[in-house]
Coordinates of C-alpha atoms and ligand atoms in Angstrom, one line a residue:
X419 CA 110.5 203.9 -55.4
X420 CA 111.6 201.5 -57.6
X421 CA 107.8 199.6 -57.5
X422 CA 106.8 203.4 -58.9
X423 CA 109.6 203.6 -61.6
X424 CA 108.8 200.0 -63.1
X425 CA 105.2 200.6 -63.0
X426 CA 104.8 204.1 -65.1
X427 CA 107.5 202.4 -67.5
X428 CA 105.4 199.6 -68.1
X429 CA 102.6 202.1 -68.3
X430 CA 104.7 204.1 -70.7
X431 CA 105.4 201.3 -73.0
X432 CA 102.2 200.1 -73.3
X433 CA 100.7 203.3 -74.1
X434 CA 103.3 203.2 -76.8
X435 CA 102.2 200.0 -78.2
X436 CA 98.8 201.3 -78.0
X437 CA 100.0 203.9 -80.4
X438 CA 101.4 202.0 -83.1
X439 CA 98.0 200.3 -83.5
X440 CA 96.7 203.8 -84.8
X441 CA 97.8 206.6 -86.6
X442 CA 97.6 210.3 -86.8
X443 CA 96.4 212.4 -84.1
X444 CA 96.0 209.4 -81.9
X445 CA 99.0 208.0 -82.1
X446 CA 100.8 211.5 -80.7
X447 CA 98.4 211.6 -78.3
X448 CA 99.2 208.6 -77.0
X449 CA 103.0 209.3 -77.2
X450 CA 102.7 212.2 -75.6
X451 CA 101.0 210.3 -72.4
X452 CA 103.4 207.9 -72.2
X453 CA 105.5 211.1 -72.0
X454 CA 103.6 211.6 -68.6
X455 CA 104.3 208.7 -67.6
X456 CA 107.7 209.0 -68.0
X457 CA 108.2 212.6 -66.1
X458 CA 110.9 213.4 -64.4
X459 CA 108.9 215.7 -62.1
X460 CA 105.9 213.4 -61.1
X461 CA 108.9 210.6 -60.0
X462 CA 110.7 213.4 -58.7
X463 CA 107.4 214.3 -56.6
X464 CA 106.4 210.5 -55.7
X465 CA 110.0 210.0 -54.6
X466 CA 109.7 213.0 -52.3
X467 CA 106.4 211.6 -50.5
X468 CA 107.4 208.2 -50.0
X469 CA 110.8 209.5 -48.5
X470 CA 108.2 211.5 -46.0
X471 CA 107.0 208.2 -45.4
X472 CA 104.1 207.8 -47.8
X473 CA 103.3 204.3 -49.1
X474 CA 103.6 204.4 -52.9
X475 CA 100.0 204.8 -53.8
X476 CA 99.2 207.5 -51.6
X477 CA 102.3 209.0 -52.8
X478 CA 101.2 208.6 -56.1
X479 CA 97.8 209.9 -55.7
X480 CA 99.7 213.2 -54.0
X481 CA 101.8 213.5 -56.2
X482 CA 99.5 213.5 -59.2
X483 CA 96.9 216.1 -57.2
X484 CA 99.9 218.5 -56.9
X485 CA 100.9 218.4 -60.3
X486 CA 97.1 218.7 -61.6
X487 CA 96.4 221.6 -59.5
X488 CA 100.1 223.2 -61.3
X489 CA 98.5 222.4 -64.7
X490 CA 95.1 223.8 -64.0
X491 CA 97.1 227.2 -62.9
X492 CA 99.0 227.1 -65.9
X493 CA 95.2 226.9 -68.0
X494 CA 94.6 226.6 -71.6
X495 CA 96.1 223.6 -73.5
X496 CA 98.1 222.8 -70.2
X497 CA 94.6 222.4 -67.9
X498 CA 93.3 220.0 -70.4
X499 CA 96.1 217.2 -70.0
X500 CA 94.8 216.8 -66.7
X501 CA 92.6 214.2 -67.7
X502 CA 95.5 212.8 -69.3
X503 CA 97.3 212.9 -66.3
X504 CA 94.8 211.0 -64.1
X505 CA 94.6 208.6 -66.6
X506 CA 98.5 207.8 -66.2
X507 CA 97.7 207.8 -62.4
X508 CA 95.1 204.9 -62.8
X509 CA 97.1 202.9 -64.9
X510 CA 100.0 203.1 -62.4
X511 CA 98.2 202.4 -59.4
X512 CA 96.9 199.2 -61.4
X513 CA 99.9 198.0 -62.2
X514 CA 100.9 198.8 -58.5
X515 CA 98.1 196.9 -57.0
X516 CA 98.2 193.7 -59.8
X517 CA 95.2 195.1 -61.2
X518 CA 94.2 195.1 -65.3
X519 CA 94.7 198.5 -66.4
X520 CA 91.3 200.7 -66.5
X521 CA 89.6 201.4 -69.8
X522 CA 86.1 201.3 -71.0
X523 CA 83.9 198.2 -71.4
X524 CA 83.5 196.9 -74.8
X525 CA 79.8 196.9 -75.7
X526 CA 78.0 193.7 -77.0
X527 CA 75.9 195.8 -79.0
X528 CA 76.5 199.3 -81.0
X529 CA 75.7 202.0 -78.2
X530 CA 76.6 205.8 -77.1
X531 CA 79.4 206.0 -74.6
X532 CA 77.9 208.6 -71.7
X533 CA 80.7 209.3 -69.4
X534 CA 82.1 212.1 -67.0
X535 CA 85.4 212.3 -68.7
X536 CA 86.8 209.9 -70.9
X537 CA 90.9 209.2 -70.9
X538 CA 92.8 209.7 -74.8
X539 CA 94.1 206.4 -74.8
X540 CA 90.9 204.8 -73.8
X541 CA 89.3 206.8 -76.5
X542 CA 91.8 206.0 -79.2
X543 CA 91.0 202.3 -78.6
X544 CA 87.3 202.8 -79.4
X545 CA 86.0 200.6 -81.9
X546 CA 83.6 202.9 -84.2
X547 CA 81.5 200.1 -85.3
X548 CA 80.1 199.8 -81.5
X549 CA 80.7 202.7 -80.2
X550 CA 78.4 205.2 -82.0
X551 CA 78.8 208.2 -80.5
X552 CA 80.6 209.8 -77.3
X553 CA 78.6 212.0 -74.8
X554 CA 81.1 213.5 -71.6
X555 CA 80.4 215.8 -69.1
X556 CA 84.0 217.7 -68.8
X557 CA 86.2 218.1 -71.3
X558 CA 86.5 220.9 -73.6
X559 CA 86.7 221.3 -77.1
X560 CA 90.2 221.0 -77.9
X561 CA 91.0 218.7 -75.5
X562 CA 92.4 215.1 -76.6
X563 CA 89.4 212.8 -76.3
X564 CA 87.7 215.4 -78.7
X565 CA 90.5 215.5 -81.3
X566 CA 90.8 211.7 -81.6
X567 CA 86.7 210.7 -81.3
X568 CA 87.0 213.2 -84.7
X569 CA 89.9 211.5 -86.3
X570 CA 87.7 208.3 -85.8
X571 CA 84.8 209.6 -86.8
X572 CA 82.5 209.2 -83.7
X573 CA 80.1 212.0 -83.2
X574 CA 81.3 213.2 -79.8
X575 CA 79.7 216.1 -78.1
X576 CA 81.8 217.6 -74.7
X577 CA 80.6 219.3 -71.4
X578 CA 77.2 218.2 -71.4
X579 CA 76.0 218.6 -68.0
X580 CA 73.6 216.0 -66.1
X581 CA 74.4 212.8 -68.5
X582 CA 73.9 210.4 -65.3
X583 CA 70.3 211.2 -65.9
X584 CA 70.4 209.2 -68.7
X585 CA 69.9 205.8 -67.7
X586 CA 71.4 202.4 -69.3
X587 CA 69.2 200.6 -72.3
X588 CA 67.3 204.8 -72.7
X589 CA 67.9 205.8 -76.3
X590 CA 69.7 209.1 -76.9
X591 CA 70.6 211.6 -79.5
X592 CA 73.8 212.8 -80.0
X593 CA 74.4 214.7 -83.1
X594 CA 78.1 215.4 -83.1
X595 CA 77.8 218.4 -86.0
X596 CA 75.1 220.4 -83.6
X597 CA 76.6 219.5 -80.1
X598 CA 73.0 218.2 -79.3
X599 CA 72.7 215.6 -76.6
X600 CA 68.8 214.7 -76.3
X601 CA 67.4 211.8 -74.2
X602 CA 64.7 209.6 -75.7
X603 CA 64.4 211.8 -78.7
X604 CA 61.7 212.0 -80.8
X605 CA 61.7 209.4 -83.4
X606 CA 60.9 211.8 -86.5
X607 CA 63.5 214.2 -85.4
X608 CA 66.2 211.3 -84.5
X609 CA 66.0 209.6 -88.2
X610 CA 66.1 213.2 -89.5
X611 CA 69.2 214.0 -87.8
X612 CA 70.2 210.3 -88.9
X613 CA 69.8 210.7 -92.5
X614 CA 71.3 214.2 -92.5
X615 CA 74.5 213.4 -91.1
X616 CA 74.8 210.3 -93.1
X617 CA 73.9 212.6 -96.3
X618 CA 76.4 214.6 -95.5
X619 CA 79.0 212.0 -94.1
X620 CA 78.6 211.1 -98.1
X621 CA 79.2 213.9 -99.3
X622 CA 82.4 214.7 -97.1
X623 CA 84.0 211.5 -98.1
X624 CA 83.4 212.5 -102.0
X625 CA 84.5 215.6 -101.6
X626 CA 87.5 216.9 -103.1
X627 CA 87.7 220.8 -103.0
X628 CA 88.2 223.9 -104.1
X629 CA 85.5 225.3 -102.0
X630 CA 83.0 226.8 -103.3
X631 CA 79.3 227.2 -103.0
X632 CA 76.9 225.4 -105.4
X633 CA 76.5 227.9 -107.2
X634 CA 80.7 228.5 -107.5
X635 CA 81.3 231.7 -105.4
X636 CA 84.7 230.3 -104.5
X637 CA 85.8 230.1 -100.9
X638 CA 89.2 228.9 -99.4
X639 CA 89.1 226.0 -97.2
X640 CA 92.3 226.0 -95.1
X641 CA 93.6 224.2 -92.4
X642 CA 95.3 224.9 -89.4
X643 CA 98.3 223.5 -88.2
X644 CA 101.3 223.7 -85.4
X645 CA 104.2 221.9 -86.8
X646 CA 105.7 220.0 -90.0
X647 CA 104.2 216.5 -89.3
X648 CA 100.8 218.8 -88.9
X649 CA 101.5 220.5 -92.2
X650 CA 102.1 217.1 -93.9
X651 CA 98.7 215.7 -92.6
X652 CA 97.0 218.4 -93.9
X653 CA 98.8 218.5 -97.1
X654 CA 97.2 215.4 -98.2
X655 CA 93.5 216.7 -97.4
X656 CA 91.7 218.7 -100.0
X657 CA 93.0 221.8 -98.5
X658 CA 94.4 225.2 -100.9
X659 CA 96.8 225.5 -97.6
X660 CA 97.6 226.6 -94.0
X661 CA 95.0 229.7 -92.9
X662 CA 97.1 229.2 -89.2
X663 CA 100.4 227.9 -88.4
X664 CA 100.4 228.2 -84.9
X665 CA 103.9 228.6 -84.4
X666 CA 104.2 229.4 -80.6
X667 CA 103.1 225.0 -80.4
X668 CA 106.4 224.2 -82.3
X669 CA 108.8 225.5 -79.1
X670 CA 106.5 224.4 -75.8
X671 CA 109.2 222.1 -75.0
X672 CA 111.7 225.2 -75.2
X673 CA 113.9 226.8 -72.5
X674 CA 115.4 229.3 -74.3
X675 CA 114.3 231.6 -78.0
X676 CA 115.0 229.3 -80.5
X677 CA 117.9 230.8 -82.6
X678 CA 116.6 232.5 -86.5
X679 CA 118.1 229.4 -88.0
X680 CA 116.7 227.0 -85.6
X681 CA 112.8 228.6 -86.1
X682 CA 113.4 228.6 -90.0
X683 CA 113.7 225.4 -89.8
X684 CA 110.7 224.6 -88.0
X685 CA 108.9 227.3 -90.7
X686 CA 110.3 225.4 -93.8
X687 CA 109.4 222.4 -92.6
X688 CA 105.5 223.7 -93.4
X689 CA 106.1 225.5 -96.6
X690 CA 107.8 222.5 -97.8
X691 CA 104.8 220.3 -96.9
X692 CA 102.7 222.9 -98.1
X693 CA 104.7 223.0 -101.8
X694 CA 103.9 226.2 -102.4
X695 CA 100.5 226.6 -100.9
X696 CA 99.6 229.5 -99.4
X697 CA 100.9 229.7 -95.3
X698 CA 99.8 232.3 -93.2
X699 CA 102.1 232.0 -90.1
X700 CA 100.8 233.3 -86.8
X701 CA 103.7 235.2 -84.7
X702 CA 104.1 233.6 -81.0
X703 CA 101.2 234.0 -79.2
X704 CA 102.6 233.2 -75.9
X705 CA 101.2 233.5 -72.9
X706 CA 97.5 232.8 -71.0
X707 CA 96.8 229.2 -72.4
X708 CA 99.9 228.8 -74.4
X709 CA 103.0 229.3 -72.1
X710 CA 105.9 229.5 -73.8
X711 CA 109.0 229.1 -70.7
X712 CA 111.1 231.5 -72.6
X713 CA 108.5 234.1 -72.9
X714 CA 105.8 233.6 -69.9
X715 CA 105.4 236.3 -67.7
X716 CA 105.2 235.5 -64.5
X717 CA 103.3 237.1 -61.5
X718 CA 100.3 237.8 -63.6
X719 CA 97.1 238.1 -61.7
X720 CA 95.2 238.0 -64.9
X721 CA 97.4 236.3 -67.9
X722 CA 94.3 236.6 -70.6
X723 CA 94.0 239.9 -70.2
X724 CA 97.9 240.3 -70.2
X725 CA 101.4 240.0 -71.8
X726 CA 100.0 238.0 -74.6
X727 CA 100.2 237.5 -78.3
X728 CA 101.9 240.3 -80.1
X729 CA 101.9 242.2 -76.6
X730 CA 105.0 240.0 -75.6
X731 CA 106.9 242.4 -78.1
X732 CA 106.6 245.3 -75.0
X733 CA 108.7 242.9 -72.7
X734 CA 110.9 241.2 -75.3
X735 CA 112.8 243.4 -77.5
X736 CA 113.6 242.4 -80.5
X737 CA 111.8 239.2 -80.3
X738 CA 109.5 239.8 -83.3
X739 CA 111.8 241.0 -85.5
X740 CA 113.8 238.2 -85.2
X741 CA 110.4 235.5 -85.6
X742 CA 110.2 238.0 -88.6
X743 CA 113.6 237.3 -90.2
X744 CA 113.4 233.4 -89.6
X745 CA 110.1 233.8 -91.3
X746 CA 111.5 235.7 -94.2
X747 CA 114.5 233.2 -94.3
X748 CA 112.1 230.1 -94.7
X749 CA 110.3 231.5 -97.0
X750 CA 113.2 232.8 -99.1
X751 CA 114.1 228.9 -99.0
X752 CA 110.3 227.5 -100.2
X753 CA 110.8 230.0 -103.3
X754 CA 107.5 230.4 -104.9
X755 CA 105.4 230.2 -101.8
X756 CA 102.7 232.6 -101.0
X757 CA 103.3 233.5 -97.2
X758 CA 101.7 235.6 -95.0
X759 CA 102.2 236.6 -91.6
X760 CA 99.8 238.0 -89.2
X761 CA 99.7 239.2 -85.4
X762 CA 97.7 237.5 -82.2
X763 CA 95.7 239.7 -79.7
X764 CA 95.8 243.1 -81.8
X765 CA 93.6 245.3 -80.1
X766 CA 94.9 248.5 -81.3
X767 CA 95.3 250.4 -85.0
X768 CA 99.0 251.6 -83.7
X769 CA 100.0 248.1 -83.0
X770 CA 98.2 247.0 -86.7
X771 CA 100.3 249.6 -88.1
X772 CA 103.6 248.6 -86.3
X773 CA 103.6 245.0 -87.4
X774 CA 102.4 245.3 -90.8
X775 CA 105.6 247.8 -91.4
X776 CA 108.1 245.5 -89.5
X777 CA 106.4 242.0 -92.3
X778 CA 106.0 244.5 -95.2
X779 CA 110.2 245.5 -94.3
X780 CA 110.9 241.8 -95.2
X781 CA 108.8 241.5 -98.6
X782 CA 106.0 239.3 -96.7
X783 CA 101.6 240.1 -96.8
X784 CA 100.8 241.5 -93.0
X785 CA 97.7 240.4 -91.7
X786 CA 96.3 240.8 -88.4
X787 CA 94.2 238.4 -86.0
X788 CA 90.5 240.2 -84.7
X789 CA 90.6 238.0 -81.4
X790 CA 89.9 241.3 -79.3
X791 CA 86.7 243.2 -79.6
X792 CA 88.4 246.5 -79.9
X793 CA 90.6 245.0 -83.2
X794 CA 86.6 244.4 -84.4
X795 CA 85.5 247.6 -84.2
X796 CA 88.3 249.3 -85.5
X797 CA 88.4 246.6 -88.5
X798 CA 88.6 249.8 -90.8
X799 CA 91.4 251.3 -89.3
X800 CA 93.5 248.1 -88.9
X801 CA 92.8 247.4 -93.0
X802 CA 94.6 250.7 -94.0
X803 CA 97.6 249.0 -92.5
X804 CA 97.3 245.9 -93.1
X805 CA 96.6 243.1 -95.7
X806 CA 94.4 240.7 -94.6
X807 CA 92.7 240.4 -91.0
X808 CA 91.7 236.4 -90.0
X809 CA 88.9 236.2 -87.1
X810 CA 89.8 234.0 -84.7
X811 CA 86.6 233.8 -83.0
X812 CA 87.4 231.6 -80.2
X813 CA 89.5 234.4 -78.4
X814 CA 87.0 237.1 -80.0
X815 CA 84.0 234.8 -77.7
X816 CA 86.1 234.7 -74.7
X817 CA 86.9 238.4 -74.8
X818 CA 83.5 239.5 -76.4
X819 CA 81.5 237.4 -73.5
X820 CA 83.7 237.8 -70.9
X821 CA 84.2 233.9 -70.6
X822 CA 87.0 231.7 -70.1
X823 CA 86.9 229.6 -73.4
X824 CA 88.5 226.6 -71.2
X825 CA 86.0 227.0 -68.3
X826 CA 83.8 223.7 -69.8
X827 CA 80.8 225.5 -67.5
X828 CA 80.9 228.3 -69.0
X829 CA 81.0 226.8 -72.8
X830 CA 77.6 228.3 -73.5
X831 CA 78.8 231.6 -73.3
X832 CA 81.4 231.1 -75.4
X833 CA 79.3 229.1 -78.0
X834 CA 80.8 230.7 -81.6
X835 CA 76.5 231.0 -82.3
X836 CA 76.4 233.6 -80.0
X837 CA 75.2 236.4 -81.6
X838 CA 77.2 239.2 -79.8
X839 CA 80.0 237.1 -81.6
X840 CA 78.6 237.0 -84.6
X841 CA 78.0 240.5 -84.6
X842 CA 81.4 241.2 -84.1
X843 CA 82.5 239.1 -87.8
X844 CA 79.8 240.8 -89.2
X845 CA 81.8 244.5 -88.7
X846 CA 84.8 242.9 -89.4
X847 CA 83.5 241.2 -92.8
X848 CA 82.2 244.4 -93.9
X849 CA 85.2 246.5 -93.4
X850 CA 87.2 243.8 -95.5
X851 CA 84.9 244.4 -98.3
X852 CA 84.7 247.7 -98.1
X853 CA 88.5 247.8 -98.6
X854 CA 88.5 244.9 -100.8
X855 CA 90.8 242.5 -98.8
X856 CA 90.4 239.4 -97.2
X857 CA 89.0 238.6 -94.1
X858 CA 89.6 235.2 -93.3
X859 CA 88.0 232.8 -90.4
X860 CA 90.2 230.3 -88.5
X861 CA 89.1 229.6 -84.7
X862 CA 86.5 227.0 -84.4
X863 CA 83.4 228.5 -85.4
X864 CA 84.8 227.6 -89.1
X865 CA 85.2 224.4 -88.9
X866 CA 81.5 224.0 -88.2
X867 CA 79.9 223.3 -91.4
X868 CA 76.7 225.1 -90.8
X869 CA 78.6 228.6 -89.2
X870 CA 80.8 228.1 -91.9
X871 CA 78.1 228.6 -94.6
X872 CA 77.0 231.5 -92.0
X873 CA 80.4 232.6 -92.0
X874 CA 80.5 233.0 -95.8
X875 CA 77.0 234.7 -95.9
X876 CA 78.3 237.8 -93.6
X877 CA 81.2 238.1 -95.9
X878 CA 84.2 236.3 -94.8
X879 CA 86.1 235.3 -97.9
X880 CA 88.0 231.8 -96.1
X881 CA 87.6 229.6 -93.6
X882 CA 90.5 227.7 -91.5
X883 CA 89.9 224.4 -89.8
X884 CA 91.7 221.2 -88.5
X885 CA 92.2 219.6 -91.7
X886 CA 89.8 216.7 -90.7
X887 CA 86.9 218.7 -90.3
X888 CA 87.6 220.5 -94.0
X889 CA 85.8 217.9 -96.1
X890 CA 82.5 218.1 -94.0
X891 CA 82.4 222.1 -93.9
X892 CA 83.2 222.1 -98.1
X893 CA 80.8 219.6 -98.7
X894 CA 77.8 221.4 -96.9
X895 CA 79.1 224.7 -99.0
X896 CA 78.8 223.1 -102.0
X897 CA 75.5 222.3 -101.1
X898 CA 73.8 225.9 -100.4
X899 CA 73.8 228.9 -102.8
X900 CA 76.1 232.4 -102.0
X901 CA 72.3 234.2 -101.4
X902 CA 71.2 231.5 -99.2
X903 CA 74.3 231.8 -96.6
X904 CA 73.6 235.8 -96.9
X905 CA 70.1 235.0 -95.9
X906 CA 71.1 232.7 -93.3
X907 CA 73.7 235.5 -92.1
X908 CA 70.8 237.6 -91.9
X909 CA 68.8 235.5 -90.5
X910 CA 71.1 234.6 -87.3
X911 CA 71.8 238.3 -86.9
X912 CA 68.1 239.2 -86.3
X913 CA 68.3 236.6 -83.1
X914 CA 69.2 237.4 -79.3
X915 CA 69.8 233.6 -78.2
X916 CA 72.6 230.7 -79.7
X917 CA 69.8 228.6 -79.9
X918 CA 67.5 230.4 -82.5
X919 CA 70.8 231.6 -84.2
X920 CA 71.2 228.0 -84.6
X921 CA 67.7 227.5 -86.0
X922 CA 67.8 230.0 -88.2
X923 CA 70.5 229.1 -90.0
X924 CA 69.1 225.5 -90.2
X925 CA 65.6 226.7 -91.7
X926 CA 67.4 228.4 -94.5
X927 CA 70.5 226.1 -95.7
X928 CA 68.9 222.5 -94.2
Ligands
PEP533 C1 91.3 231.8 -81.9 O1 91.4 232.4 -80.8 O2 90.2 231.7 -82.4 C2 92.5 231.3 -82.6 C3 92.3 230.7 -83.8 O3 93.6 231.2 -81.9 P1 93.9 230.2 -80.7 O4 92.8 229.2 -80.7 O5 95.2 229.6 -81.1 O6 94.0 231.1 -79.6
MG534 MG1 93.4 233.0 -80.2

């Protein structure tokens, strides 16, 4: 065992190393797999095998299956770090065996990575000057080779099935703002694709907010964050503020309910980064993909469609209220903030009209989240009780489809160009003008800058994003005219396929 201990420290502290050579969103990532490598419960589980009478890699190897197959259970965020985990696996078994660590090849020449998956740390240590662009065939969206290929700035496009038919030397497409991946493209269409996303890569790194269209119909570009050291990223990006604090990400690690005065903490911490930018905080939305161990509930046969988001209030008494007051407190403390508060997972007007009493009690704007088709159809209703709604349209696709949003082969169902989806904003864009209130835009169909502009054209009035991705989607709005994304908006609603949504859009603001 202690061959296993000395191994994952050494490949603990050189994933630490490995962060200090980068920054940002890397650099946690990286922390947070030397983390892994540090568990208690993988030595726990080695230890158990090799007592059994395992050698230590087989042990390892066990060990590391029984823990993936817990995290792929647990789904969401938790499913992702698999890939992480299997990466800490190879290291240690390297380092068990006397072998160099894994990691990718450096190319002589600039190329396009293709691989099946493609570890965080190896990806952190890409070189952007030869490595072009990133093509994998698992992975999902959010997961941490995605998140650190965009804070580098390589145009990396996820789940892409069949890449081994792309053979070595073949030249390929990958246009990292469409999610194409097209083998031995036509030239014509590869040097347009070229010169538009270095146009626009231009006009990103010139520009410098407010959003707004060319023609100045003014739209908020937000960010979304989950903690302070998020908020304070963000801060520095032309952003007008936080469209979602995802608060439920700043107590994973917690066994118990933080205490009021514990969570305003955590709140303040992002109104103070923000000084005095508007916040719109997101209650817990525990449960399915984001288990929280002090709220979870377990048993579930179906934990999507069950205690989750503001639903956890049924099981938890007194729960919300109290995220309320720490809310309130924080934001007593950033005097002269704006901040608003809105609900996950509303699906009813009754529960609309519940929580926007209990944030309107404390002096705050109630808002709530249309992740649910029913909350969409109902837009109306909610509004009269309400403040603001904010679309988060990777829930409303994976509840409007009927699609996993983590199920990587299932990603074209939950494509935010589907148009059942985009149906579904429209309703809830119209309601918010017929009332005259906000309707806002945070999963990630916003921070694509062509939906964006889509987006904008059905009549939602901001769009959320990781701050990284909010100088690309402002740029291409300042590009377009306020009729062109309504014709665009148009335009994509007369289609039946992702595809031609896709193409329509492009005809009309390309
Ligand atoms: C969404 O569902 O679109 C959203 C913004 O919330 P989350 O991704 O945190 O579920
Ligand atoms: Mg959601």
């Amino acid at each position: 065992m202690a061959g296993f201990a000395s191994a994952a420290e050494a490949v603990a502290v050189r994933l630490v190393e490995l962060s200090r050579s980068t920054t940002g969103a890397a650099a946690e990532v990286l922390v947070t797999t030397a983390g892994l490598a540090r568990d208690r419960g993988l030595a726990a589980l080695v230890s158990g095998r090799v007592e059994a009478g395992s050698g230590i890699c087989a042990a390892t190897v066990d060990a590391v299956a029984e823990l993936s197959d817990m995290f792929r259970a647990s789904g969401g965020i938790t499913a992702e770090r698999v890939t992480d985990l299997v990466d800490v696996q190879d290291r240690i078994i390297a380092r068990l065996t006397g072998q160099p660590e894994p990691g990718v090849p450096v190319p002589t020449e600039p190329s396009v990575l293709l691989a099946r998956d493609l570890a965080p740390a190896d990806t952190a240590t890409l070189d952007p000057s030869v490595v072009l662009a990133i093509a994998t065939e698992l992975g999902g969206p959010t997961s941490h080779t995605s998140i650190i290929a965009r804070q580098l700035g390589i145009p990396c496009v996820v789940a892409v099935p069949g890449l081994e038919g792309v053979l070595e030397g073949m030249s390929v497409l990958v246009d990292g703002g469409t999610g194409d991946v097209v083998p031995d493209p036509d030239p014509k269409l590869a040097r347009e694709r070229r010169a538009r996303s270095a146009a626009l890569a231009q006009a990103s790194a010139s520009w410098r907010g407010p959003g707004a269209t060319r023609d100045g119909h003014r739209v908020e570009i937000l960010a979304n964050v989950q903690d302070g050291t998020g908020a304070r990223r963000a801060a520095s990006m032309p952003v007008e503020g936080v469209g979602l604090f995802r608060t439920e990400l700043c107590f994973l690690g917690a066994d118990s309910e933080p205490a009021v005065e514990r969570q305003a903490e955590a709140y303040a911490e992002v109104f103070a980064a923000m000084g005095g930018r508007k916040v719109v905080v997101r209650t817990l939305d525990a449960g399915s993909d984001k288990p929280l161990r002090f709220v979870t509930t377990p048993g579930e046969t179906n934990p999507a469609l069950g205690m989750r988001g503001i639903r956890i209030a049924r099981q938890h008494p007194g729960m919300l209220e109290r995220q309320l007051d720490a809310i309130a407190l924080a934001a007593e403390q950033a005097a002269g903030g704006q901040v608003w508060v809105m609900a996950p997972m509303v699906s009813t007007v009754a529960e609309a009209a519940a929580f926007g009493a209990l944030v309107r009690d404390r002096g705050l704007l109630a808002g709530a989240m249309i992740e649910v088709p029913s909350a969409a159809l109902q837009a109306s209703g909610l509004m009269r009780h309400v403040d603001f709604l904010s679309l988060g349209t990777n829930d409303l696709a994976q509840y409007a489809l009927a699609a996993d949003r983590m199920v990587p082969a299932l990603s074209d169902l939950t494509d935010p160009w589907q148009p059942a989806l985009l149906q579904l904003v429209a309703m809830t864009a119209a309601a918010g003008l017929a009332a005259g209130k906000p309707v806002g835009a945070c999963g990630e169909a916003a921070a694509d800058p062509l939906l964006g502009c889509v987006l904008i054209g059905l009549g939602v009035t901001s769009l959320s994003m990781a701050s990284t991705a909010a100088p690309a989607v402002g740029a291409q709005l300042s590009q377009v005219d306020q009729a062109q994304c309504e014709e665009a908006a148009a335009a994509v609603l007369a289609t039946d396929h992702p595809g031609d949504a896709r193409e329509a859009a492009r005809a009309v603001l390309l």
